Amino acid sequence: MPPVKVLLVQWDINTTYATKRATRTEIEEVFAGRPIVRRNLRGRVATHLAFGVTDAGRKLAVAFIYLAETNTAYPITAWEQS
């Protein structure tokens, strides 16, 4: 599997759900801060998971759909890591 390189975070109709537990800015900070990215479990809506830290130091996990052709992430949801 080639490395995941997110160059664009695309927001769409899922923005309200994706930002229930983290702000839009926090999610974008995770992607900007070189997160650890893993493939998600097969059969899930989100294809990948990103684990990173916001500028304020909050540890977040972000589930997202990744489109390799455009290096785009579509956030599905995010939550604070314990």
PDB file of N, CA and C in Angstrom:
ATOM      1  N   MET A   1       0.844  -1.177   0.000  1.00  0.00           N
ATOM      2  CA  MET A   1       0.000   0.000   0.000  1.00  0.00           C
ATOM      3  C   MET A   1       0.894   1.247   0.000  1.00  0.00           C
ATOM      4  N   PRO A   2       0.711   2.129  -0.961  1.00  0.00           N
ATOM      5  CA  PRO A   2       1.502   3.367  -0.982  1.00  0.00           C
ATOM      6  C   PRO A   2       1.142   4.259   0.202  1.00  0.00           C
ATOM      7  N   PRO A   3       2.072   5.110   0.622  1.00  0.00           N
ATOM      8  CA  PRO A   3       1.768   5.986   1.762  1.00  0.00           C
ATOM      9  C   PRO A   3       0.632   6.959   1.454  1.00  0.00           C
ATOM     10  N   VAL A   4      -0.109   7.278   2.486  1.00  0.00           N
ATOM     11  CA  VAL A   4      -1.220   8.221   2.368  1.00  0.00           C
ATOM     12  C   VAL A   4      -0.672   9.627   2.558  1.00  0.00           C
ATOM     13  N   LYS A   5      -0.932  10.481   1.586  1.00  0.00           N
ATOM     14  CA  LYS A   5      -0.469  11.869   1.652  1.00  0.00           C
ATOM     15  C   LYS A   5      -1.674  12.774   1.418  1.00  0.00           C
ATOM     16  N   VAL A   6      -2.194  13.343   2.490  1.00  0.00           N
ATOM     17  CA  VAL A   6      -3.372  14.202   2.400  1.00  0.00           C
ATOM     18  C   VAL A   6      -2.925  15.627   2.098  1.00  0.00           C
ATOM     19  N   LEU A   7      -3.317  16.135   0.935  1.00  0.00           N
ATOM     20  CA  LEU A   7      -3.011  17.510   0.556  1.00  0.00           C
ATOM     21  C   LEU A   7      -4.216  18.431   0.690  1.00  0.00           C
ATOM     22  N   LEU A   8      -5.414  17.825   0.721  1.00  0.00           N
ATOM     23  CA  LEU A   8      -6.646  18.613   0.784  1.00  0.00           C
ATOM     24  C   LEU A   8      -7.643  17.919   1.693  1.00  0.00           C
ATOM     25  N   VAL A   9      -8.258  18.682   2.588  1.00  0.00           N
ATOM     26  CA  VAL A   9      -9.361  18.182   3.414  1.00  0.00           C
ATOM     27  C   VAL A   9     -10.624  18.774   2.820  1.00  0.00           C
ATOM     28  N   GLN A  10     -11.478  17.912   2.309  1.00  0.00           N
ATOM     29  CA  GLN A  10     -12.701  18.346   1.620  1.00  0.00           C
ATOM     30  C   GLN A  10     -13.901  18.178   2.550  1.00  0.00           C
ATOM     31  N   TRP A  11     -14.649  19.227   2.708  1.00  0.00           N
ATOM     32  CA  TRP A  11     -15.850  19.205   3.555  1.00  0.00           C
ATOM     33  C   TRP A  11     -17.071  19.146   2.662  1.00  0.00           C
ATOM     34  N   ASP A  12     -18.040  18.315   3.047  1.00  0.00           N
ATOM     35  CA  ASP A  12     -19.261  18.187   2.254  1.00  0.00           C
ATOM     36  C   ASP A  12     -20.462  18.101   3.186  1.00  0.00           C
ATOM     37  N   ILE A  13     -21.484  17.384   2.791  1.00  0.00           N
ATOM     38  CA  ILE A  13     -22.717  17.302   3.571  1.00  0.00           C
ATOM     39  C   ILE A  13     -22.520  16.634   4.923  1.00  0.00           C
ATOM     40  N   ASN A  14     -21.405  15.951   5.134  1.00  0.00           N
ATOM     41  CA  ASN A  14     -21.149  15.256   6.386  1.00  0.00           C
ATOM     42  C   ASN A  14     -20.473  16.148   7.435  1.00  0.00           C
ATOM     43  N   THR A  15     -20.284  17.400   7.155  1.00  0.00           N
ATOM     44  CA  THR A  15     -19.561  18.301   8.054  1.00  0.00           C
ATOM     45  C   THR A  15     -20.192  18.364   9.438  1.00  0.00           C
ATOM     46  N   THR A  16     -21.488  18.426   9.527  1.00  0.00           N
ATOM     47  CA  THR A  16     -22.167  18.528  10.824  1.00  0.00           C
ATOM     48  C   THR A  16     -21.856  17.317  11.695  1.00  0.00           C
ATOM     49  N   TYR A  17     -21.918  16.122  11.135  1.00  0.00           N
ATOM     50  CA  TYR A  17     -21.625  14.911  11.908  1.00  0.00           C
ATOM     51  C   TYR A  17     -20.134  14.822  12.231  1.00  0.00           C
ATOM     52  N   ALA A  18     -19.291  15.150  11.268  1.00  0.00           N
ATOM     53  CA  ALA A  18     -17.845  15.037  11.452  1.00  0.00           C
ATOM     54  C   ALA A  18     -17.339  15.959  12.557  1.00  0.00           C
ATOM     55  N   THR A  19     -18.020  17.054  12.789  1.00  0.00           N
ATOM     56  CA  THR A  19     -17.547  18.029  13.777  1.00  0.00           C
ATOM     57  C   THR A  19     -18.330  17.998  15.090  1.00  0.00           C
ATOM     58  N   LYS A  20     -18.967  16.882  15.406  1.00  0.00           N
ATOM     59  CA  LYS A  20     -19.710  16.783  16.666  1.00  0.00           C
ATOM     60  C   LYS A  20     -18.788  16.754  17.877  1.00  0.00           C
ATOM     61  N   ARG A  21     -17.609  16.103  17.757  1.00  0.00           N
ATOM     62  CA  ARG A  21     -16.710  15.959  18.907  1.00  0.00           C
ATOM     63  C   ARG A  21     -15.363  16.656  18.720  1.00  0.00           C
ATOM     64  N   ALA A  22     -15.164  17.260  17.586  1.00  0.00           N
ATOM     65  CA  ALA A  22     -13.952  18.040  17.311  1.00  0.00           C
ATOM     66  C   ALA A  22     -14.323  19.116  16.298  1.00  0.00           C
ATOM     67  N   THR A  23     -13.660  20.249  16.385  1.00  0.00           N
ATOM     68  CA  THR A  23     -13.980  21.326  15.455  1.00  0.00           C
ATOM     69  C   THR A  23     -13.351  21.066  14.087  1.00  0.00           C
ATOM     70  N   ARG A  24     -13.846  21.775  13.118  1.00  0.00           N
ATOM     71  CA  ARG A  24     -13.299  21.695  11.763  1.00  0.00           C
ATOM     72  C   ARG A  24     -11.810  22.067  11.758  1.00  0.00           C
ATOM     73  N   THR A  25     -11.472  23.110  12.497  1.00  0.00           N
ATOM     74  CA  THR A  25     -10.078  23.551  12.596  1.00  0.00           C
ATOM     75  C   THR A  25      -9.205  22.471  13.228  1.00  0.00           C
ATOM     76  N   GLU A  26      -9.685  21.840  14.301  1.00  0.00           N
ATOM     77  CA  GLU A  26      -8.912  20.781  14.954  1.00  0.00           C
ATOM     78  C   GLU A  26      -8.653  19.613  14.009  1.00  0.00           C
ATOM     79  N   ILE A  27      -9.666  19.220  13.251  1.00  0.00           N
ATOM     80  CA  ILE A  27      -9.495  18.114  12.307  1.00  0.00           C
ATOM     81  C   ILE A  27      -8.462  18.476  11.253  1.00  0.00           C
ATOM     82  N   GLU A  28      -8.504  19.686  10.743  1.00  0.00           N
ATOM     83  CA  GLU A  28      -7.524  20.120   9.749  1.00  0.00           C
ATOM     84  C   GLU A  28      -6.121  20.198  10.348  1.00  0.00           C
ATOM     85  N   GLU A  29      -6.016  20.569  11.631  1.00  0.00           N
ATOM     86  CA  GLU A  29      -4.719  20.601  12.301  1.00  0.00           C
ATOM     87  C   GLU A  29      -4.112  19.208  12.418  1.00  0.00           C
ATOM     88  N   VAL A  30      -4.944  18.213  12.651  1.00  0.00           N
ATOM     89  CA  VAL A  30      -4.441  16.832  12.718  1.00  0.00           C
ATOM     90  C   VAL A  30      -3.785  16.457  11.398  1.00  0.00           C
ATOM     91  N   PHE A  31      -4.444  16.753  10.281  1.00  0.00           N
ATOM     92  CA  PHE A  31      -3.879  16.409   8.972  1.00  0.00           C
ATOM     93  C   PHE A  31      -2.623  17.225   8.658  1.00  0.00           C
ATOM     94  N   ALA A  32      -2.569  18.456   9.127  1.00  0.00           N
ATOM     95  CA  ALA A  32      -1.407  19.313   8.868  1.00  0.00           C
ATOM     96  C   ALA A  32      -0.195  18.903   9.697  1.00  0.00           C
ATOM     97  N   GLY A  33      -0.432  18.192  10.791  1.00  0.00           N
ATOM     98  CA  GLY A  33       0.639  17.850  11.712  1.00  0.00           C
ATOM     99  C   GLY A  33       1.252  16.480  11.523  1.00  0.00           C
ATOM    100  N   ARG A  34       1.213  15.930  10.336  1.00  0.00           N
ATOM    101  CA  ARG A  34       1.808  14.610  10.045  1.00  0.00           C
ATOM    102  C   ARG A  34       1.258  13.507  10.950  1.00  0.00           C
ATOM    103  N   PRO A  35       0.000  13.183  10.820  1.00  0.00           N
ATOM    104  CA  PRO A  35      -0.597  12.153  11.673  1.00  0.00           C
ATOM    105  C   PRO A  35      -0.118  10.752  11.284  1.00  0.00           C
ATOM    106  N   ILE A  36      -0.327   9.823  12.182  1.00  0.00           N
ATOM    107  CA  ILE A  36      -0.146   8.406  11.867  1.00  0.00           C
ATOM    108  C   ILE A  36      -1.425   7.977  11.166  1.00  0.00           C
ATOM    109  N   VAL A  37      -1.311   7.388   9.980  1.00  0.00           N
ATOM    110  CA  VAL A  37      -2.491   7.000   9.191  1.00  0.00           C
ATOM    111  C   VAL A  37      -2.492   5.494   9.010  1.00  0.00           C
ATOM    112  N   ARG A  38      -3.642   4.897   9.248  1.00  0.00           N
ATOM    113  CA  ARG A  38      -3.835   3.455   9.093  1.00  0.00           C
ATOM    114  C   ARG A  38      -5.092   3.199   8.277  1.00  0.00           C
ATOM    115  N   ARG A  39      -5.110   2.072   7.576  1.00  0.00           N
ATOM    116  CA  ARG A  39      -6.348   1.669   6.897  1.00  0.00           C
ATOM    117  C   ARG A  39      -7.367   1.272   7.947  1.00  0.00           C
ATOM    118  N   ASN A  40      -8.619   1.570   7.682  1.00  0.00           N
ATOM    119  CA  ASN A  40      -9.702   1.213   8.587  1.00  0.00           C
ATOM    120  C   ASN A  40     -10.121  -0.223   8.326  1.00  0.00           C
ATOM    121  N   LEU A  41     -10.934  -0.761   9.200  1.00  0.00           N
ATOM    122  CA  LEU A  41     -11.448  -2.114   9.018  1.00  0.00           C
ATOM    123  C   LEU A  41     -12.292  -2.205   7.760  1.00  0.00           C
ATOM    124  N   ARG A  42     -12.211  -3.304   7.083  1.00  0.00           N
ATOM    125  CA  ARG A  42     -12.986  -3.530   5.869  1.00  0.00           C
ATOM    126  C   ARG A  42     -14.481  -3.453   6.188  1.00  0.00           C
ATOM    127  N   GLY A  43     -15.235  -2.839   5.304  1.00  0.00           N
ATOM    128  CA  GLY A  43     -16.677  -2.723   5.475  1.00  0.00           C
ATOM    129  C   GLY A  43     -17.122  -1.453   6.186  1.00  0.00           C
ATOM    130  N   ARG A  44     -16.186  -0.645   6.650  1.00  0.00           N
ATOM    131  CA  ARG A  44     -16.533   0.620   7.310  1.00  0.00           C
ATOM    132  C   ARG A  44     -16.688   1.724   6.274  1.00  0.00           C
ATOM    133  N   VAL A  45     -17.438   2.749   6.588  1.00  0.00           N
ATOM    134  CA  VAL A  45     -17.620   3.878   5.674  1.00  0.00           C
ATOM    135  C   VAL A  45     -16.284   4.576   5.449  1.00  0.00           C
ATOM    136  N   ALA A  46     -15.579   4.856   6.528  1.00  0.00           N
ATOM    137  CA  ALA A  46     -14.272   5.515   6.423  1.00  0.00           C
ATOM    138  C   ALA A  46     -13.225   4.490   5.998  1.00  0.00           C
ATOM    139  N   THR A  47     -12.412   4.858   5.026  1.00  0.00           N
ATOM    140  CA  THR A  47     -11.383   3.936   4.542  1.00  0.00           C
ATOM    141  C   THR A  47     -10.109   3.998   5.373  1.00  0.00           C
ATOM    142  N   HIS A  48      -9.882   5.133   6.065  1.00  0.00           N
ATOM    143  CA  HIS A  48      -8.654   5.326   6.823  1.00  0.00           C
ATOM    144  C   HIS A  48      -8.920   6.001   8.165  1.00  0.00           C
ATOM    145  N   LEU A  49      -7.934   5.885   9.062  1.00  0.00           N
ATOM    146  CA  LEU A  49      -7.949   6.562  10.354  1.00  0.00           C
ATOM    147  C   LEU A  49      -6.658   7.352  10.497  1.00  0.00           C
ATOM    148  N   ALA A  50      -6.767   8.578  10.967  1.00  0.00           N
ATOM    149  CA  ALA A  50      -5.595   9.417  11.228  1.00  0.00           C
ATOM    150  C   ALA A  50      -5.535   9.690  12.727  1.00  0.00           C
ATOM    151  N   PHE A  51      -4.349   9.516  13.305  1.00  0.00           N
ATOM    152  CA  PHE A  51      -4.140   9.759  14.725  1.00  0.00           C
ATOM    153  C   PHE A  51      -3.116  10.869  14.855  1.00  0.00           C
ATOM    154  N   GLY A  52      -3.517  11.991  15.476  1.00  0.00           N
ATOM    155  CA  GLY A  52      -2.611  13.123  15.566  1.00  0.00           C
ATOM    156  C   GLY A  52      -2.974  14.061  16.693  1.00  0.00           C
ATOM    157  N   VAL A  53      -2.267  15.187  16.717  1.00  0.00           N
ATOM    158  CA  VAL A  53      -2.403  16.165  17.793  1.00  0.00           C
ATOM    159  C   VAL A  53      -2.738  17.523  17.191  1.00  0.00           C
ATOM    160  N   THR A  54      -3.642  18.242  17.850  1.00  0.00           N
ATOM    161  CA  THR A  54      -3.988  19.601  17.413  1.00  0.00           C
ATOM    162  C   THR A  54      -2.912  20.570  17.898  1.00  0.00           C
ATOM    163  N   ASP A  55      -3.001  21.808  17.442  1.00  0.00           N
ATOM    164  CA  ASP A  55      -2.053  22.836  17.885  1.00  0.00           C
ATOM    165  C   ASP A  55      -2.134  23.068  19.396  1.00  0.00           C
ATOM    166  N   ALA A  56      -3.297  22.819  19.975  1.00  0.00           N
ATOM    167  CA  ALA A  56      -3.487  22.997  21.414  1.00  0.00           C
ATOM    168  C   ALA A  56      -3.067  21.763  22.213  1.00  0.00           C
ATOM    169  N   GLY A  57      -2.637  20.704  21.529  1.00  0.00           N
ATOM    170  CA  GLY A  57      -2.178  19.496  22.202  1.00  0.00           C
ATOM    171  C   GLY A  57      -3.230  18.432  22.410  1.00  0.00           C
ATOM    172  N   ARG A  58      -4.399  18.623  21.864  1.00  0.00           N
ATOM    173  CA  ARG A  58      -5.480  17.636  21.997  1.00  0.00           C
ATOM    174  C   ARG A  58      -5.229  16.462  21.052  1.00  0.00           C
ATOM    175  N   LYS A  59      -5.231  15.236  21.584  1.00  0.00           N
ATOM    176  CA  LYS A  59      -5.003  14.043  20.770  1.00  0.00           C
ATOM    177  C   LYS A  59      -6.329  13.590  20.156  1.00  0.00           C
ATOM    178  N   LEU A  60      -6.360  13.526  18.824  1.00  0.00           N
ATOM    179  CA  LEU A  60      -7.587  13.149  18.123  1.00  0.00           C
ATOM    180  C   LEU A  60      -7.360  11.973  17.185  1.00  0.00           C
ATOM    181  N   ALA A  61      -8.427  11.228  16.991  1.00  0.00           N
ATOM    182  CA  ALA A  61      -8.496  10.225  15.933  1.00  0.00           C
ATOM    183  C   ALA A  61      -9.538  10.733  14.945  1.00  0.00           C
ATOM    184  N   VAL A  62      -9.219  10.654  13.651  1.00  0.00           N
ATOM    185  CA  VAL A  62     -10.135  11.125  12.611  1.00  0.00           C
ATOM    186  C   VAL A  62     -10.364   9.985  11.629  1.00  0.00           C
ATOM    187  N   ALA A  63     -11.623   9.600  11.464  1.00  0.00           N
ATOM    188  CA  ALA A  63     -11.992   8.611  10.452  1.00  0.00           C
ATOM    189  C   ALA A  63     -12.348   9.372   9.180  1.00  0.00           C
ATOM    190  N   PHE A  64     -11.781   8.932   8.045  1.00  0.00           N
ATOM    191  CA  PHE A  64     -11.997   9.663   6.810  1.00  0.00           C
ATOM    192  C   PHE A  64     -11.948   8.753   5.597  1.00  0.00           C
ATOM    193  N   ILE A  65     -12.540   9.234   4.517  1.00  0.00           N
ATOM    194  CA  ILE A  65     -12.452   8.551   3.217  1.00  0.00           C
ATOM    195  C   ILE A  65     -11.300   9.203   2.474  1.00  0.00           C
ATOM    196  N   TYR A  66     -10.393   8.377   1.954  1.00  0.00           N
ATOM    197  CA  TYR A  66      -9.219   8.884   1.251  1.00  0.00           C
ATOM    198  C   TYR A  66      -9.312   8.581  -0.235  1.00  0.00           C
ATOM    199  N   LEU A  67      -9.118   9.616  -1.051  1.00  0.00           N
ATOM    200  CA  LEU A  67      -9.070   9.449  -2.502  1.00  0.00           C
ATOM    201  C   LEU A  67      -7.630   9.686  -2.947  1.00  0.00           C
ATOM    202  N   ALA A  68      -6.939   8.604  -3.282  1.00  0.00           N
ATOM    203  CA  ALA A  68      -5.521   8.670  -3.627  1.00  0.00           C
ATOM    204  C   ALA A  68      -5.272   9.482  -4.895  1.00  0.00           C
ATOM    205  N   GLU A  69      -6.213   9.471  -5.833  1.00  0.00           N
ATOM    206  CA  GLU A  69      -6.019  10.180  -7.106  1.00  0.00           C
ATOM    207  C   GLU A  69      -5.820  11.677  -6.897  1.00  0.00           C
ATOM    208  N   THR A  70      -6.482  12.222  -5.887  1.00  0.00           N
ATOM    209  CA  THR A  70      -6.410  13.665  -5.629  1.00  0.00           C
ATOM    210  C   THR A  70      -5.789  13.993  -4.268  1.00  0.00           C
ATOM    211  N   ASN A  71      -5.343  12.951  -3.543  1.00  0.00           N
ATOM    212  CA  ASN A  71      -4.773  13.129  -2.194  1.00  0.00           C
ATOM    213  C   ASN A  71      -5.723  13.908  -1.294  1.00  0.00           C
ATOM    214  N   THR A  72      -6.999  13.543  -1.363  1.00  0.00           N
ATOM    215  CA  THR A  72      -8.045  14.258  -0.641  1.00  0.00           C
ATOM    216  C   THR A  72      -8.621  13.400   0.480  1.00  0.00           C
ATOM    217  N   ALA A  73      -8.853  14.025   1.637  1.00  0.00           N
ATOM    218  CA  ALA A  73      -9.497  13.367   2.773  1.00  0.00           C
ATOM    219  C   ALA A  73     -10.887  13.960   2.959  1.00  0.00           C
ATOM    220  N   TYR A  74     -11.875  13.094   3.106  1.00  0.00           N
ATOM    221  CA  TYR A  74     -13.252  13.493   3.424  1.00  0.00           C
ATOM    222  C   TYR A  74     -13.535  13.011   4.841  1.00  0.00           C
ATOM    223  N   PRO A  75     -13.446  13.884   5.857  1.00  0.00           N
ATOM    224  CA  PRO A  75     -13.679  13.458   7.238  1.00  0.00           C
ATOM    225  C   PRO A  75     -15.102  12.930   7.456  1.00  0.00           C
ATOM    226  N   ILE A  76     -15.170  11.826   8.180  1.00  0.00           N
ATOM    227  CA  ILE A  76     -16.456  11.222   8.514  1.00  0.00           C
ATOM    228  C   ILE A  76     -16.811  11.527   9.962  1.00  0.00           C
ATOM    229  N   THR A  77     -15.848  11.343  10.860  1.00  0.00           N
ATOM    230  CA  THR A  77     -16.041  11.652  12.271  1.00  0.00           C
ATOM    231  C   THR A  77     -14.687  11.784  12.937  1.00  0.00           C
ATOM    232  N   ALA A  78     -14.675  12.321  14.143  1.00  0.00           N
ATOM    233  CA  ALA A  78     -13.438  12.460  14.921  1.00  0.00           C
ATOM    234  C   ALA A  78     -13.779  12.307  16.390  1.00  0.00           C
ATOM    235  N   TRP A  79     -12.793  11.876  17.174  1.00  0.00           N
ATOM    236  CA  TRP A  79     -12.998  11.730  18.603  1.00  0.00           C
ATOM    237  C   TRP A  79     -11.663  11.891  19.313  1.00  0.00           C
ATOM    238  N   GLU A  80     -11.770  12.214  20.604  1.00  0.00           N
ATOM    239  CA  GLU A  80     -10.563  12.395  21.411  1.00  0.00           C
ATOM    240  C   GLU A  80     -10.009  11.034  21.820  1.00  0.00           C
ATOM    241  N   GLN A  81      -8.709  10.887  21.678  1.00  0.00           N
ATOM    242  CA  GLN A  81      -8.064   9.645  22.094  1.00  0.00           C
ATOM    243  C   GLN A  81      -7.841   9.674  23.593  1.00  0.00           C
ATOM    244  N   SER A  82      -7.970   8.512  24.209  1.00  0.00           N
ATOM    245  CA  SER A  82      -7.751   8.461  25.663  1.00  0.00           C
ATOM    246  C   SER A  82      -6.323   8.124  25.998  1.00  0.00           C
TER     247      SER A  82
END
